[in-house]
Short mmCIF file of C-alpha atoms in Angstrom, two decimals:
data_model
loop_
_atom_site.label_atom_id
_atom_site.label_comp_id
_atom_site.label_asym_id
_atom_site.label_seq_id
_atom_site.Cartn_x
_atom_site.Cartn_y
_atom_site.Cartn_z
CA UNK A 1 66.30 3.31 -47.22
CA UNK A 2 65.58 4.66 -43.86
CA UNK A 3 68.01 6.29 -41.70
CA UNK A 4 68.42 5.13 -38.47
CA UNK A 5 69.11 7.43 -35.71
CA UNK A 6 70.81 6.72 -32.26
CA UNK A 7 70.25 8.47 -29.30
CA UNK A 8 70.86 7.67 -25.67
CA UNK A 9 68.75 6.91 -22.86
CA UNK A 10 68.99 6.08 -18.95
CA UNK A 11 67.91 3.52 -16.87
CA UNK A 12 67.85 3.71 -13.31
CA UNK A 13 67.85 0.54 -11.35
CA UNK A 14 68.06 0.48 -7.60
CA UNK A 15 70.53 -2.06 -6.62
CA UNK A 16 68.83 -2.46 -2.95
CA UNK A 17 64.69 -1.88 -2.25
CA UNK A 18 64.28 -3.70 0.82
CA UNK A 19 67.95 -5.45 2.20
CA UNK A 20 70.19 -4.33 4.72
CA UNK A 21 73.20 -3.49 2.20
CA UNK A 22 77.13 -3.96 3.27
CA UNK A 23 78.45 -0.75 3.79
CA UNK A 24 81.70 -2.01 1.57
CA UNK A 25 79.39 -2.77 -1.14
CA UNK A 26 76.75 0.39 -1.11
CA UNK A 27 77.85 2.79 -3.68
CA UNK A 28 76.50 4.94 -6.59
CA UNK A 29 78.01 4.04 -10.06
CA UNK A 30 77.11 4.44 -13.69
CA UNK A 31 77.25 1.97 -16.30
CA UNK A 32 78.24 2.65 -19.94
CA UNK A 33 76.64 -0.01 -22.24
CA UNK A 34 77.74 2.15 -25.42
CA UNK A 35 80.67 1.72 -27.35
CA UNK A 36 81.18 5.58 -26.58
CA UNK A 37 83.59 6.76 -23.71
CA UNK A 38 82.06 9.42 -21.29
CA UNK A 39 83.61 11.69 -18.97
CA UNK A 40 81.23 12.13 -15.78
CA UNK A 41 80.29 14.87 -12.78
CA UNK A 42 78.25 14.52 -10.09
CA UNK A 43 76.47 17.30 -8.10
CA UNK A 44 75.64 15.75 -4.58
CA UNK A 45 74.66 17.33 -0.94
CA UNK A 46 77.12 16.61 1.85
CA UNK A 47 77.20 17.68 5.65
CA UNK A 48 74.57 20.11 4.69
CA UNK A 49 76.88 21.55 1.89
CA UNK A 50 75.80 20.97 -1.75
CA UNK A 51 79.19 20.38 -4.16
CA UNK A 52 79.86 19.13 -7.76
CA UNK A 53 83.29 17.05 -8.48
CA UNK A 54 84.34 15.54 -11.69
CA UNK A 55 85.88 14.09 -13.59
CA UNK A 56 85.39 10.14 -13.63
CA UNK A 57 85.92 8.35 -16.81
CA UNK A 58 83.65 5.28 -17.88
CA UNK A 59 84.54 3.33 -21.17
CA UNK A 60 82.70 1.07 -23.43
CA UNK A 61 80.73 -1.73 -21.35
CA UNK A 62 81.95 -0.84 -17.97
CA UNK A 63 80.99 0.79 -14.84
CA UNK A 64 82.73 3.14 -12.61
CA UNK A 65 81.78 4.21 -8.82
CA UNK A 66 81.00 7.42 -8.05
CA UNK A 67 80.19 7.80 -4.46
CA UNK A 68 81.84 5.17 -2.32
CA UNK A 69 79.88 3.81 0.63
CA UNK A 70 75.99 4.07 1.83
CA UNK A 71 73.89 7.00 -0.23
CA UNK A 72 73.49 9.98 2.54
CA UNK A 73 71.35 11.76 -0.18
CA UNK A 74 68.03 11.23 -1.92
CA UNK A 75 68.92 12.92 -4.82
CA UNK A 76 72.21 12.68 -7.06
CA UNK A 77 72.94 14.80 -9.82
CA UNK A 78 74.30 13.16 -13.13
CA UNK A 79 76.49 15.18 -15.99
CA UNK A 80 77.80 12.51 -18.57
CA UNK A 81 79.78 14.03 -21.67
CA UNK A 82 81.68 12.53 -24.95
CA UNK A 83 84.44 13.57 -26.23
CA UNK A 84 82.62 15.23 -29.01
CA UNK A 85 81.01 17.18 -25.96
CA UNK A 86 77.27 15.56 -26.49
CA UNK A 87 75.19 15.36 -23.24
CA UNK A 88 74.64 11.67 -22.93
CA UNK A 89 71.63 12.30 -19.86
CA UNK A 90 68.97 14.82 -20.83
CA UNK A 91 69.17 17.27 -17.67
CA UNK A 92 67.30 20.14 -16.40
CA UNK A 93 69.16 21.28 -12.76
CA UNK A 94 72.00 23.91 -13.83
CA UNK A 95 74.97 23.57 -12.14
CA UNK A 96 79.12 24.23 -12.33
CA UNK A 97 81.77 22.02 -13.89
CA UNK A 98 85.68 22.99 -14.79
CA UNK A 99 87.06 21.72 -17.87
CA UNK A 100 89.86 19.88 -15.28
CA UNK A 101 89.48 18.06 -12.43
CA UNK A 102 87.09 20.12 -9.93
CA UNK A 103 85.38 20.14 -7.08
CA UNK A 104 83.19 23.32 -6.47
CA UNK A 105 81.16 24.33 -3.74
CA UNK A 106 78.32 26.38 -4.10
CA UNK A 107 77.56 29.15 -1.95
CA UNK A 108 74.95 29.00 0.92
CA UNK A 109 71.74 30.58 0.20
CA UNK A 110 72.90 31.67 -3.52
CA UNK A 111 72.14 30.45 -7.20
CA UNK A 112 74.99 28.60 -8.63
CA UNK A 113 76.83 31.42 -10.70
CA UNK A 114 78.99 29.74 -13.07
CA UNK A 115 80.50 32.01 -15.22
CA UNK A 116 81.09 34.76 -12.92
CA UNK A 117 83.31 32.30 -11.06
CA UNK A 118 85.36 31.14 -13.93
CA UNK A 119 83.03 27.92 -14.62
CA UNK A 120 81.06 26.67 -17.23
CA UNK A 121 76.94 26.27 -16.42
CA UNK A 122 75.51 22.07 -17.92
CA UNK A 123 72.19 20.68 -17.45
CA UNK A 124 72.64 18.08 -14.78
CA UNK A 125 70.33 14.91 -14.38
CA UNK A 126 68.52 14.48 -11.30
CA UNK A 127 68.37 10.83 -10.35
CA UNK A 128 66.21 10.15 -7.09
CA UNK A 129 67.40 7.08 -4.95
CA UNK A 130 64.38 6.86 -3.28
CA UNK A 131 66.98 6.65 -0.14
CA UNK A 132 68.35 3.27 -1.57
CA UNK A 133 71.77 2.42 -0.09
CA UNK A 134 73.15 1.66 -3.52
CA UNK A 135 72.54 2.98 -6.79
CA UNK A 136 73.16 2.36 -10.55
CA UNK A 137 72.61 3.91 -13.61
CA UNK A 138 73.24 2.49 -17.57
CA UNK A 139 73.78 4.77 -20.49
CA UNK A 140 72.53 2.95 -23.08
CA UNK A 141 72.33 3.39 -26.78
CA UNK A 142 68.66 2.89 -28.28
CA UNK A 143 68.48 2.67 -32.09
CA UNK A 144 65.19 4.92 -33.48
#
């Protein structure tokens, strides 16, 4: 009998390539088509000052919004964890969470430096926009 073996992937869809998109409607969110929750952070660059923030939480087949509005940045950093604490998006950008609610600025000109700080250093995915007003991504579970 062979074992089967689930793992999770990402898709990344861009929910506007070449429309004019309502500024109500532009937004970043994530999708969970598991039957897994997942808590989520996001590491994103604004008014020239680069931030993570968490914690969102996305159930089973549903979506959540994580930035509200028109996309200022290309890139948007993606940290999506169970409550078992797997990594549902393979990352490779280290960066800061809290194990609460947390937004934390990193310092100008510096490397992130987690621990010294009182925070815990994850692998966060880098998901490129390609300057798209909106964005989506879908955790989704692929059987092997």
């Amino acid at each position: 009998m062979a074992l089967r073996h689930l793992t999770l992937t990402i898709a990344l869809s861009a929910a506007t390539c070449f429309f004019d998109v309502d500024p109500a409607q532009a937004e970043f969110k994530v999708c969970n088509q598991t039957l897994n929750l997942y808590n989520l952070a996001i590491g994103v660059e604004t008014a020239g000052e680069f931030h993570t923030e968490g914690w969102w939480t996305v159930s089973a087949n549903a979506c959540v919004t994580l930035i509200k509005g028109t996309l200022n940045s290309r890139f948007v950093y993606v940290f999506a964890t169970n409550i078992y604490g797997d990594d549902a998006l393979s990352g490779e950008w280290d960066m800061c969470i809290d194990s609460r609610k947390f937004y934390i600025l990193r310092i100008k000109g510096e490397a992130w430096n987690c621990w010294p700080r009182g925070y815990q250093q994850v692998k966060f995915k880098e998901v490129d926009t390609g300057k798209s007003a909106s964005w989506t991504i879908f955790i989704r579970e692929v059987q092997h």
